[in-house]
Amino acid sequence: MPFSSPSPMALNKPSPTSSIFKKRSANPVLPASAASYLSALSQADARARTGTAAPSFTSTPALSLSSSATASSEGTVLDPAELENDGLVLPLQPPTSEQVFATLHTEFGHCANDEFRTVSVHPVGTPLAPHVEQDPPYYVLLSTYISYLLLIVLGHVRDFMGKRLTPARYKYLMPHDGYAPLNSDFDSFYTRRLKTRMDECFSQPVTGVAGRTIMLLDRMSPDYNHTQLFTGTRTRALNISSYNYLGFAQGSGGCADAVEESIKRYGVAALGARLEGGASDLLGTAEALVAKFVGMEDALISSMGFATNSTYIPALVNKGCLVISDEFNHASIRFGVRISGAHVRMFKHNDMENLESLLREVVSQGQPKTHRPWKKILVIVEGLYSMEGTMANLPVLLAMKKKYKFYLFVDEAHSIGALGPHGRGIADFFGTNPRGIDVLMGTFTKSFGAAGGYIAGNKTLIDRLRVYGHASPYAETMAPPVITQVVASMASIMGVQGFTDAPKALTDGEYHHPGPAPPSALPGWLHLPPALASGAEGTERLRRLAFNSRYLHTGLKKLGFITYGHAASPIVPLLLFNPGKMNMFHRLMRARALPIVVVVVAYPATPLTTGRVRFCVSAAHTKADVDVVLRACDEIGDVLDLKHGLKKGERWSVEECIRRAGELGRA
Amino acid sequence: MNTTTDTLAPLFQFLDHTLTTAQTTFDKLPGSAVIQRYVKSSHQNDPGRTLLELILIIFAIRTLLQSRTRADRNGSHFIKFTDKEIDELVDEWTPEPLGAPLSPSEESDLAALPIIAGPNGPKPKLLATGKVATNLASFNFTGLAGNEHIKQRAIETLRKYGLGSCGPPGFYGTLDVHMQLESDIADFLGTEAAILYSQGFSTISSVIPAFCKRGDIIVADRAVNFAIQKGIQISRSTIRWFDHNDLGSLEEVLLSIDKERKKRRSPLTRRFIITEGIFQKDGVMVDLPKLIELKYKYKYRLILDETYSFGSVGRTGRGLTELYNVPASKVDMLLGSCATGLASAGGFCAGSRTVVDHQRINGPSFVFSASMPALLAVSASEGINILRSTPSIFETLQDNIRAARAILDRIDCITVPSHSASPIIHIFVRHATPALLSPPSHATPTKTHHSHPTSILSAKDIGREAEYDAEERLLQEVVEEALTHGILVTRAKRLRGQEMVEPRPSIRLALTSALTKKETEKAVNTLKTVLVKVLGRKR
């Protein structure tokens, strides 16, 4: 069993680790010790693999769909060299004859144990526990500030010297030939002097499906990250970074089959804007289905997630209106609000008291200077915040909305599909009626493995947006294959009436939220395989995601890390603080024998001192994958001194976390 | 008196003690002597300075302590209310509805929107009637829509990459096929590099604020499209307008800015000229060689929106630079769309490596948005391959344009300002005083009008909006009537009330090489009959 004996991927604890720690304390210079650590790590890994993995590898796998699908699936890039079993390409535990897995293990992991499932729901009537941001010890904060200070001072010194010694290299930052520089040295200072140092963490090119694993195109930099060269090799890595919450990023399976059919039927492009000859029957069907999915009267679809906010918010508010926006709202919301010409005020992240006092102020004061009453007030929050993993306090917002008569806009870019027992987002999670919210916005990029976004609301409002939204007359409509991916994945989460035995499946052909989709809501040519149409696979995905999210979140907490956000959130930020640790964390994860790719984010995406690594859990991950991540974090956390969340005595060992996974994941 | 001193004595003692302790602690601090000496000597030399520095320190502390999210509560406009008063005000306040219902005409327009059943292309089937119509509305200049080879490649890509990329380009969303398309576009145009955005419309409104900041100068055409207007608005740059497609007016504006700068001796800031290749609003084409000459003469950077000219003009569809034989590298930022000529989706900005790399960090809709689906990127790459090897596409397209124009130019109840090579053709209702409406051309600059460069409103536009409603109804009637004859055309849909200048209503045709010359002629002739009938009736 994977949790009774140490996983073959783990470092062989007793001998090499302790010596490394001694080394580290003796020689605190990071790169040197880290490099030696890395080589020891991979050696230990190789040893462990030959030692313990061998028996499970040689045992005869039962005949099942999985083995055939994994080995000989069409169109999947499988390197023969990759077939060495490290749990990445083939599952460590071969399936038994009862288990039938229809997915590729690289895209959507095989995990049959029903113990590792849970439901994403908030008990109705209980208030959302306030989110406490745990502070690190003072020396961490101090060293973080000193790191930035050092980086800034060094950067300026280098700029000063460089401009005098090698002026040619700074020419593009100086006025030349009567042109002002495109990029002034002051504006680009952060990019040149700080971000460049950690460029290896960003914009990593990949190929293939961004599923459970991802294929990296290896690159190296000969000149301190100024240029990146491809080495020509590829590395498959465990992907805990993509927004693939429900694991619908797949090149095979029912959804991909539906998309293929749609390409044959509809071609690739929509050829124009909604109002100028780009509207199709498929678009109408999809919009109606989205409305049903989120539980609103009507919905419209836009071809790009960012543009959904930036081009439709200006159609909601204009001059004389007030937008009250959470301080951590996404850039697209800010972009849209700025274009709209409405007045904007911010409140502290998720602080409902702050919001209420702000509301009392703005309603009583009216518009600045003139004191005229506001035409309307729109409060914009996100369902799930992409950098924090925190959730909007929907019950309080809805109660406050009754009193202060503002309109509520919830950006569900990350929460739709990822939260709630039926995957219907934040309202589903809190068990409230979505119609209490005025505007629901979301994207298809994340949970649905597609692209673009939607806005849902009442019919009058959506019709108005169809005419007045900036994208409506000018932007291309969503391409038919993308629409089909949305429809197929959404229908498989909902289940189709007649195919599902869910108690909510009523026979009157009507839709009851949050129930299965009536067959008439799908395009006539779309035939989903039974597992999808019955909603069984969709439910499975929701439950796996809910378990994985809670397991990773609570597991990291128990190991002693500082994490942010709600335990049910598939976004799990782990706080690193020091800028130098981000690079190291990324590199150590990437260089493991079973490589893991992570997203590290720092200022300006986060406040200066709270640099972090952000894990995005997926339903495609197996429990064993989360184990791998926990083990890796545990080892690296010791090396980089990251466990500031719990005192030594209160921490759990990683083995204990893994053993008690079921308990942690159900919380 | 004595008693008070007695009672206060412990207090004085305490104060004295604290002061001494503070003094000794301060002395113990390293470097305290230096500070003390500095303060003393500075106070001796200039007591006023001590006061000033003290005030500065207090001000700094106050600024630091001030709440980030609260406006100035002590400002002269702030009125203090009691809680009860606030409650009353909250009760009294009634907001406007979030979305007012559409007007009856808007509603009927929305209901009349043709919806295509099945694949869109040159001859799509309409959902309402089930009949096939000839499509002169959708953007399919090169006829690549429905191309079997592209479909096949799209399916292969789907199997290999899945559909969505599930991440922004910065975080594992950059696929090899995106890099391939970027280098294909750069190669095709002849620039150093290119960057891909996932929606054509959002490209330029992101590119402009990536480069143009507060204090920079933008000189733009008065008739630029909505996306450019929004990009300019969000950039907060200083903006000067020149008359629509009038390069004489552009030069005047450039000269006046130069003069002003010299007079004020203001520092050198970034300066940009923003215009379109073929204008979305009327199909007019810009004189690129002259524009480039001006840009070099006055040292401006050129942002050129080729959304409707890329993949439609030039021998192999490379756009204006190919048509005028100008190296694309002379255009600093060349923007185009993969949704029009390449029948895929997304947009791009081509330029030097510096220009492109800058956007990878500073282009809001690049950084904060998921990258485009792999199969759309591959479709666009395949589209470019086909265009490279099949110049006959553009011969057919130009033949069709010529045939359509030959018919349209002879109808006297309409005017067509669009350039004779433009695949988008705008049809305006001819006005009672036709002289005013002739398309502005730089060959005969109209010196009689003087519009102010700080205002987008041109002198000749003023006072026209009143007629627009009637014209719009008339044109909508033409569109609906044409549809009953099996011709799918569309009014140029606008965001009335949100554009900087209300554009005149028009019908916008988009020609395609997927129709033969005969089919195009037949369709345009039918449109002609409808136009003459409907517009003639109203005269």
Tab-separated table of N, CA and C in Angstrom, chain A residues 371-468:
chain	number	residue	atom	x	y	z
A	371	HIS	N	-22.529	65.824	-4.213
A	371	HIS	CA	-23.388	65.148	-3.241
A	371	HIS	C	-24.682	64.621	-3.828
A	372	ARG	N	-24.753	64.550	-5.144
A	372	ARG	CA	-25.946	63.937	-5.740
A	372	ARG	C	-25.916	62.445	-5.441
A	373	PRO	N	-27.082	61.831	-5.317
A	373	PRO	CA	-27.071	60.384	-5.066
A	373	PRO	C	-26.447	59.634	-6.247
A	374	TRP	N	-25.804	58.512	-5.944
A	374	TRP	CA	-25.247	57.686	-7.005
A	374	TRP	C	-26.371	57.110	-7.847
A	375	LYS	N	-26.099	56.966	-9.167
A	375	LYS	CA	-27.119	56.333	-10.012
A	375	LYS	C	-27.304	54.882	-9.580
A	376	LYS	N	-26.192	54.185	-9.434
A	376	LYS	CA	-26.248	52.833	-8.883
A	376	LYS	C	-24.889	52.469	-8.300
A	377	ILE	N	-24.901	51.530	-7.400
A	377	ILE	CA	-23.656	51.070	-6.792
A	377	ILE	C	-23.489	49.593	-7.129
A	378	LEU	N	-22.344	49.260	-7.681
A	378	LEU	CA	-22.067	47.867	-8.051
A	378	LEU	C	-20.898	47.373	-7.200
A	379	VAL	N	-21.147	46.340	-6.434
A	379	VAL	CA	-20.063	45.754	-5.648
A	379	VAL	C	-19.506	44.573	-6.436
A	380	ILE	N	-18.209	44.608	-6.704
A	380	ILE	CA	-17.598	43.529	-7.484
A	380	ILE	C	-16.657	42.727	-6.586
A	381	VAL	N	-16.929	41.441	-6.476
A	381	VAL	CA	-16.048	40.560	-5.709
A	381	VAL	C	-15.752	39.326	-6.564
A	382	GLU	N	-14.759	38.576	-6.159
A	382	GLU	CA	-14.482	37.312	-6.843
A	382	GLU	C	-14.981	36.179	-5.962
A	383	GLY	N	-15.448	35.118	-6.587
A	383	GLY	CA	-15.919	33.963	-5.836
A	383	GLY	C	-14.755	33.329	-5.102
A	384	LEU	N	-13.665	33.131	-5.842
A	384	LEU	CA	-12.463	32.527	-5.277
A	384	LEU	C	-11.289	33.354	-5.795
A	385	TYR	N	-10.472	33.846	-4.884
A	385	TYR	CA	-9.391	34.741	-5.299
A	385	TYR	C	-8.180	33.934	-5.744
A	386	SER	N	-7.669	34.285	-6.911
A	386	SER	CA	-6.696	33.422	-7.570
A	386	SER	C	-5.336	33.418	-6.904
A	387	MET	N	-5.009	34.427	-6.130
A	387	MET	CA	-3.699	34.443	-5.491
A	387	MET	C	-3.801	34.081	-4.005
A	388	GLU	N	-5.006	34.150	-3.451
A	388	GLU	CA	-5.166	33.970	-2.010
A	388	GLU	C	-5.824	32.643	-1.653
A	389	GLY	N	-6.674	32.154	-2.559
A	389	GLY	CA	-7.454	30.969	-2.225
A	389	GLY	C	-8.584	31.268	-1.258
A	390	THR	N	-8.873	32.556	-1.053
A	390	THR	CA	-9.974	32.909	-0.156
A	390	THR	C	-11.269	33.017	-0.948
A	391	MET	N	-12.388	32.934	-0.243
A	391	MET	CA	-13.684	33.009	-0.900
A	391	MET	C	-14.414	34.261	-0.479
A	392	ALA	N	-15.269	34.747	-1.367
A	392	ALA	CA	-16.128	35.869	-1.006
A	392	ALA	C	-17.091	35.393	0.073
A	393	ASN	N	-17.404	36.263	0.997
A	393	ASN	CA	-18.330	35.910	2.072
A	393	ASN	C	-19.748	36.149	1.575
A	394	LEU	N	-20.231	35.230	0.775
A	394	LEU	CA	-21.492	35.432	0.068
A	394	LEU	C	-22.684	35.647	0.995
A	395	PRO	N	-22.865	34.842	2.042
A	395	PRO	CA	-24.046	35.072	2.886
A	395	PRO	C	-24.110	36.486	3.450
A	396	VAL	N	-22.968	36.994	3.913
A	396	VAL	CA	-22.967	38.350	4.469
A	396	VAL	C	-23.234	39.384	3.375
A	397	LEU	N	-22.626	39.167	2.202
A	397	LEU	CA	-22.829	40.104	1.097
A	397	LEU	C	-24.306	40.175	0.711
A	398	LEU	N	-24.962	39.017	0.683
A	398	LEU	CA	-26.363	38.995	0.275
A	398	LEU	C	-27.241	39.698	1.311
A	399	ALA	N	-26.883	39.512	2.599
A	399	ALA	CA	-27.663	40.190	3.630
A	399	ALA	C	-27.457	41.702	3.533
A	400	MET	N	-26.217	42.092	3.293
A	400	MET	CA	-25.898	43.506	3.215
A	400	MET	C	-26.546	44.150	1.988
A	401	LYS	N	-26.638	43.358	0.942
A	401	LYS	CA	-27.219	43.837	-0.311
A	401	LYS	C	-28.674	44.247	-0.112
A	402	LYS	N	-29.385	43.492	0.735
A	402	LYS	CA	-30.792	43.824	1.000
A	402	LYS	C	-30.884	45.197	1.646
A	403	LYS	N	-29.969	45.469	2.562
A	403	LYS	CA	-30.057	46.717	3.307
A	403	LYS	C	-29.588	47.913	2.480
A	404	TYR	N	-28.467	47.721	1.769
A	404	TYR	CA	-27.852	48.880	1.117
A	404	TYR	C	-28.192	49.007	-0.366
A	405	LYS	N	-28.955	48.065	-0.889
A	405	LYS	CA	-29.495	48.140	-2.250
A	405	LYS	C	-28.437	48.282	-3.339
A	406	PHE	N	-27.262	47.728	-3.093
A	406	PHE	CA	-26.268	47.743	-4.175
A	406	PHE	C	-26.505	46.533	-5.070
A	407	TYR	N	-25.897	46.560	-6.244
A	407	TYR	CA	-25.944	45.391	-7.125
A	407	TYR	C	-24.682	44.580	-6.904
A	408	LEU	N	-24.809	43.271	-7.004
A	408	LEU	CA	-23.672	42.414	-6.700
A	408	LEU	C	-23.197	41.690	-7.955
A	409	PHE	N	-21.921	41.857	-8.242
A	409	PHE	CA	-21.281	41.215	-9.399
A	409	PHE	C	-20.254	40.256	-8.830
A	410	VAL	N	-20.411	38.963	-9.109
A	410	VAL	CA	-19.452	37.988	-8.596
A	410	VAL	C	-18.681	37.384	-9.762
A	411	ASP	N	-17.374	37.564	-9.735
A	411	ASP	CA	-16.502	36.988	-10.757
A	411	ASP	C	-16.149	35.572	-10.315
A	412	GLU	N	-16.710	34.607	-11.020
A	412	GLU	CA	-16.507	33.213	-10.631
A	412	GLU	C	-15.451	32.534	-11.504
A	413	ALA	N	-14.485	33.321	-11.984
A	413	ALA	CA	-13.475	32.759	-12.887
A	413	ALA	C	-12.881	31.480	-12.324
A	414	HIS	N	-12.566	31.475	-11.041
A	414	HIS	CA	-11.934	30.290	-10.468
A	414	HIS	C	-12.913	29.394	-9.731
A	415	SER	N	-14.051	29.945	-9.286
A	415	SER	CA	-14.919	29.133	-8.445
A	415	SER	C	-15.906	28.292	-9.245
A	416	ILE	N	-16.245	28.702	-10.463
A	416	ILE	CA	-17.256	27.942	-11.196
A	416	ILE	C	-16.676	26.564	-11.557
A	417	GLY	N	-17.440	25.547	-11.296
A	417	GLY	CA	-16.967	24.182	-11.549
A	417	GLY	C	-16.124	23.650	-10.411
A	418	ALA	N	-15.401	24.536	-9.729
A	418	ALA	CA	-14.448	24.067	-8.726
A	418	ALA	C	-15.053	23.992	-7.330
A	419	LEU	N	-16.133	24.717	-7.089
A	419	LEU	CA	-16.722	24.733	-5.748
A	419	LEU	C	-18.174	24.280	-5.800
A	420	GLY	N	-18.645	23.826	-4.671
A	420	GLY	CA	-20.045	23.441	-4.565
A	420	GLY	C	-20.244	21.964	-4.833
A	421	PRO	N	-21.234	21.359	-4.155
A	421	PRO	CA	-21.477	19.921	-4.350
A	421	PRO	C	-21.861	19.585	-5.790
A	422	HIS	N	-22.431	20.537	-6.532
A	422	HIS	CA	-22.796	20.289	-7.926
A	422	HIS	C	-21.865	21.041	-8.874
A	423	GLY	N	-20.826	21.622	-8.323
A	423	GLY	CA	-19.872	22.349	-9.165
A	423	GLY	C	-20.398	23.664	-9.693
A	424	ARG	N	-21.486	24.184	-9.101
A	424	ARG	CA	-22.078	25.402	-9.663
A	424	ARG	C	-21.516	26.666	-9.037
A	425	GLY	N	-20.371	26.556	-8.401
A	425	GLY	CA	-19.701	27.763	-7.943
A	425	GLY	C	-20.059	28.151	-6.530
A	426	ILE	N	-19.835	29.413	-6.237
A	426	ILE	CA	-19.861	29.902	-4.865
A	426	ILE	C	-21.256	29.824	-4.244
A	427	ALA	N	-22.299	30.115	-5.041
A	427	ALA	CA	-23.657	30.055	-4.495
A	427	ALA	C	-24.009	28.617	-4.118
A	428	ASP	N	-23.599	27.686	-4.936
A	428	ASP	CA	-23.813	26.268	-4.676
A	428	ASP	C	-23.062	25.851	-3.406
A	429	PHE	N	-21.856	26.354	-3.252
A	429	PHE	CA	-21.038	26.021	-2.097
A	429	PHE	C	-21.714	26.461	-0.803
A	430	PHE	N	-22.298	27.661	-0.825
A	430	PHE	CA	-22.958	28.167	0.383
A	430	PHE	C	-24.417	27.742	0.457
A	431	GLY	N	-24.887	27.045	-0.567
A	431	GLY	CA	-26.264	26.572	-0.562
A	431	GLY	C	-27.294	27.686	-0.659
A	432	THR	N	-26.936	28.780	-1.360
A	432	THR	CA	-27.917	29.855	-1.530
A	432	THR	C	-28.394	29.888	-2.977
A	433	ASN	N	-29.485	30.604	-3.187
A	433	ASN	CA	-30.031	30.718	-4.528
A	433	ASN	C	-29.190	31.698	-5.345
A	434	PRO	N	-28.659	31.257	-6.475
A	434	PRO	CA	-27.811	32.172	-7.261
A	434	PRO	C	-28.569	33.401	-7.746
A	435	ARG	N	-29.877	33.314	-7.830
A	435	ARG	CA	-30.624	34.473	-8.356
A	435	ARG	C	-30.593	35.665	-7.401
A	436	GLY	N	-30.121	35.439	-6.193
A	436	GLY	CA	-29.945	36.572	-5.289
A	436	GLY	C	-28.791	37.466	-5.718
A	437	ILE	N	-27.930	36.932	-6.585
A	437	ILE	CA	-26.798	37.709	-7.110
A	437	ILE	C	-27.250	38.325	-8.424
A	438	ASP	N	-26.825	39.564	-8.704
A	438	ASP	CA	-27.316	40.208	-9.916
A	438	ASP	C	-26.561	39.754	-11.157
A	439	VAL	N	-25.258	39.735	-11.062
A	439	VAL	CA	-24.469	39.353	-12.225
A	439	VAL	C	-23.470	38.280	-11.817
A	440	LEU	N	-23.497	37.183	-12.532
A	440	LEU	CA	-22.503	36.132	-12.316
A	440	LEU	C	-21.627	36.088	-13.550
A	441	MET	N	-20.331	36.239	-13.318
A	441	MET	CA	-19.408	36.171	-14.447
A	441	MET	C	-18.476	34.999	-14.181
A	442	GLY	N	-18.027	34.348	-15.223
A	442	GLY	CA	-17.083	33.264	-15.021
A	442	GLY	C	-16.314	32.970	-16.292
A	443	THR	N	-15.357	32.084	-16.188
A	443	THR	CA	-14.591	31.723	-17.374
A	443	THR	C	-14.655	30.228	-17.613
A	444	PHE	N	-14.371	29.856	-18.842
A	444	PHE	CA	-14.349	28.447	-19.215
A	444	PHE	C	-12.925	27.909	-19.276
A	445	THR	N	-11.953	28.796	-19.063
A	445	THR	CA	-10.557	28.398	-19.182
A	445	THR	C	-10.168	27.400	-18.117
A	446	LYS	N	-10.804	27.520	-16.960
A	446	LYS	CA	-10.305	26.795	-15.810
A	446	LYS	C	-10.954	25.424	-15.687
A	447	SER	N	-12.145	25.373	-15.113
A	447	SER	CA	-12.724	24.068	-14.824
A	447	SER	C	-13.146	23.301	-16.073
A	448	PHE	N	-13.416	23.994	-17.160
A	448	PHE	CA	-14.007	23.318	-18.311
A	448	PHE	C	-12.990	22.962	-19.391
A	449	GLY	N	-11.759	23.327	-19.172
A	449	GLY	CA	-10.716	23.010	-20.142
A	449	GLY	C	-10.929	23.647	-21.496
A	450	ALA	N	-11.619	24.792	-21.520
A	450	ALA	CA	-11.882	25.455	-22.802
A	450	ALA	C	-11.238	26.839	-22.783
A	451	ALA	N	-11.939	27.850	-23.291
A	451	ALA	CA	-11.435	29.223	-23.257
A	451	ALA	C	-12.637	30.138	-23.271
A	452	GLY	N	-12.428	31.414	-22.945
A	452	GLY	CA	-13.526	32.369	-22.987
A	452	GLY	C	-14.247	32.490	-21.665
A	453	GLY	N	-15.353	33.218	-21.684
A	453	GLY	CA	-16.074	33.457	-20.445
A	453	GLY	C	-17.553	33.685	-20.683
A	454	TYR	N	-18.297	33.850	-19.591
A	454	TYR	CA	-19.736	34.104	-19.704
A	454	TYR	C	-20.139	35.170	-18.712
A	455	ILE	N	-21.311	35.753	-18.967
A	455	ILE	CA	-21.961	36.618	-17.988
A	455	ILE	C	-23.401	36.159	-17.892
A	456	ALA	N	-23.886	35.953	-16.677
A	456	ALA	CA	-25.259	35.493	-16.506
A	456	ALA	C	-26.010	36.443	-15.611
A	457	GLY	N	-27.307	36.567	-15.863
A	457	GLY	CA	-28.150	37.454	-15.074
A	457	GLY	C	-29.582	37.314	-15.543
A	458	ASN	N	-30.405	38.329	-15.242
A	458	ASN	CA	-31.773	38.206	-15.760
A	458	ASN	C	-31.817	38.558	-17.248
A	459	LYS	N	-32.920	38.196	-17.887
A	459	LYS	CA	-32.965	38.282	-19.346
A	459	LYS	C	-32.823	39.713	-19.842
A	460	THR	N	-33.486	40.645	-19.157
A	460	THR	CA	-33.407	42.050	-19.580
A	460	THR	C	-31.959	42.523	-19.587
A	461	LEU	N	-31.257	42.177	-18.513
A	461	LEU	CA	-29.875	42.630	-18.373
A	461	LEU	C	-28.991	42.016	-19.460
A	462	ILE	N	-29.134	40.709	-19.657
A	462	ILE	CA	-28.256	40.037	-20.617
A	462	ILE	C	-28.548	40.518	-22.033
A	463	ASP	N	-29.827	40.738	-22.349
A	463	ASP	CA	-30.146	41.275	-23.677
A	463	ASP	C	-29.518	42.649	-23.866
A	464	ARG	N	-29.523	43.427	-22.799
A	464	ARG	CA	-28.902	44.744	-22.882
A	464	ARG	C	-27.399	44.592	-23.150
A	465	LEU	N	-26.781	43.655	-22.442
A	465	LEU	CA	-25.340	43.449	-22.645
A	465	LEU	C	-25.057	42.926	-24.052
A	466	ARG	N	-25.987	42.143	-24.585
A	466	ARG	CA	-25.792	41.629	-25.941
A	466	ARG	C	-25.713	42.767	-26.942
A	467	VAL	N	-26.429	43.847	-26.649
A	467	VAL	CA	-26.419	44.986	-27.576
A	467	VAL	C	-25.332	45.993	-27.199
A	468	TYR	N	-25.138	46.216	-25.889
A	468	TYR	CA	-24.250	47.298	-25.461
A	468	TYR	C	-22.849	46.858	-25.038
